[in-house]
Amino acid sequence: MVQKVEKIWMDGRFIPWEEANIHILTHSLHYGLAVFEGIRCYLCHDGRSAVFRLREHIDRLFDSAQIGEIKIPFSKREITEACKETLRVNQLKEGYIRPIVFIGEGVMGVYPGDNPVRVSIITWSWGTYLGEGAIEKGIRVKVSSYTRHHVNVMMTKAKICGNYVNSVLAKREAMKLGYDEALMLDTEGYVSEASGENIFMVKNGLLKTTPLTSILPGITRDSVIRIARLKKIPVVEEKFTRDELYTAQEAFFTGTAAELTPIREVDDRTIGDGKPGPITRELQSAFFNVVRGKEPEFVEWLDYL
Ligand code: PMP
């Protein structure tokens, strides 16, 4: 359950949690065209709070809207400030921020006409996304029976709500079968992404991740690539297959919610010795140092409250 907070930002003003409701004729609810972001704010080592890579998340929100032909009725600066203000008014020192831009009520039918574009920002406390112990011990992953989107069927670079029907189906299937997360293959059969994460694998010291062609350009993915480069860990963006992943020595997921979560098993094959490997651990601890403001090289990624 999402822990209740006092206020939700809706269309430019704060309203009480209980009043943050929408009409049943909200166009996005029926046809799935809405865009959103997932952002984290961390309590830093010096007691201040900082939102991680807020600028990049707001840029991606506006890119998603551009792809979906949705005109956001606020500036980037206004949305950026509203994200931080929503944390402040709810007295959250650490938490998750969910801006969502959706098409409101007016006409029905697939064509959205001039229905109003509405924006809301919700914040809440969110711990480990992929379950108890996931960050420390790693998770069990299943290659999904659902294929990830084709680039001309859904807009894979946009964080469009409707895209997540594929994620929900895949995630539910994996959970029902007793796994923690679903990994999807692309329409050519190469490894793509998980229901809400990008993937990395390690073999013989080389870090490999899926190219951006048909996946969401993850901000955590980008952060890990940059951290790896600084640490002189070789990293390539290259397609790989599920059998290559089966023989990886290490693998992990990245995502704002999932952070850096090790993978200890794929389709019942143990990855490495079934524990987070040395490169995974090194990147994971560097990542948590970065988000908590302990790495001076990356402080420009932090937007202090
Ligand atoms: N792929 C998908 C499908 C996602 O939903 C997410 C989460 N936003 C990611 C990748 C990772 O993106 P990020 O690191 O920016 O959260």
PDB file of C-alpha atoms and ligand atoms in Angstrom, residues 38 57 60 148 159 164 167 193-198 216-221 254-257, ligand 1:
ATOM      1  CA  GLY A  38       9.487   7.996 -11.569  1.00  0.00           C
ATOM      2  CA  HIS A  57      13.719  13.103 -15.546  1.00  0.00           C
ATOM      3  CA  ARG A  60      12.357  12.757 -20.402  1.00  0.00           C
ATOM      4  CA  ARG A 148       8.710  -6.247 -25.658  1.00  0.00           C
ATOM      5  CA  LYS A 159       7.265   6.566 -20.713  1.00  0.00           C
ATOM      6  CA  TYR A 164       2.987  -0.633 -19.290  1.00  0.00           C
ATOM      7  CA  SER A 167       4.952  -4.784 -18.345  1.00  0.00           C
ATOM      8  CA  GLU A 193      14.432  -4.812 -20.770  1.00  0.00           C
ATOM      9  CA  ALA A 194      12.455  -5.884 -17.733  1.00  0.00           C
ATOM     10  CA  SER A 195       8.983  -4.703 -16.736  1.00  0.00           C
ATOM     11  CA  GLY A 196      10.478  -1.561 -15.200  1.00  0.00           C
ATOM     12  CA  GLU A 197      14.263  -1.879 -15.451  1.00  0.00           C
ATOM     13  CA  ASN A 198      17.178  -1.930 -17.870  1.00  0.00           C
ATOM     14  CA  LEU A 216      13.352   3.172 -22.408  1.00  0.00           C
ATOM     15  CA  PRO A 217      16.510   5.303 -22.077  1.00  0.00           C
ATOM     16  CA  GLY A 218      16.978   4.640 -18.392  1.00  0.00           C
ATOM     17  CA  ILE A 219      18.517   7.390 -16.308  1.00  0.00           C
ATOM     18  CA  THR A 220      19.928   4.850 -13.859  1.00  0.00           C
ATOM     19  CA  ARG A 221      21.376   2.946 -16.835  1.00  0.00           C
ATOM     20  CA  THR A 254      18.871  -0.730 -13.081  1.00  0.00           C
ATOM     21  CA  GLY A 255      15.914   1.557 -12.538  1.00  0.00           C
ATOM     22  CA  THR A 256      14.819   4.445 -10.385  1.00  0.00           C
ATOM     23  CA  ALA A 257      12.551   2.220  -8.316  1.00  0.00           C
TER      24      ALA A 257
HETATM   25  N1  PMP B   1      12.735   0.368 -18.610  1.00  0.00           N
HETATM   26  C1  PMP B   1      11.442   0.491 -18.235  1.00  0.00           C
HETATM   27  C2  PMP B   1      10.403  -0.190 -19.029  1.00  0.00           C
HETATM   28  C3  PMP B   1      11.109   1.261 -17.105  1.00  0.00           C
HETATM   29  O1  PMP B   1       9.835   1.392 -16.723  1.00  0.00           O
HETATM   30  C4  PMP B   1      12.132   1.878 -16.356  1.00  0.00           C
HETATM   31  C5  PMP B   1      11.789   2.684 -15.137  1.00  0.00           C
HETATM   32  N2  PMP B   1      11.533   4.032 -15.448  1.00  0.00           N
HETATM   33  C6  PMP B   1      13.455   1.709 -16.782  1.00  0.00           C
HETATM   34  C7  PMP B   1      13.718   0.951 -17.918  1.00  0.00           C
HETATM   35  C8  PMP B   1      14.587   2.361 -16.041  1.00  0.00           C
HETATM   36  O2  PMP B   1      14.575   3.755 -16.198  1.00  0.00           O
HETATM   37  P1  PMP B   1      15.133   4.732 -15.083  1.00  0.00           P
HETATM   38  O3  PMP B   1      16.468   4.236 -14.703  1.00  0.00           O
HETATM   39  O4  PMP B   1      15.179   6.061 -15.739  1.00  0.00           O
HETATM   40  O5  PMP B   1      14.176   4.693 -13.946  1.00  0.00           O
END
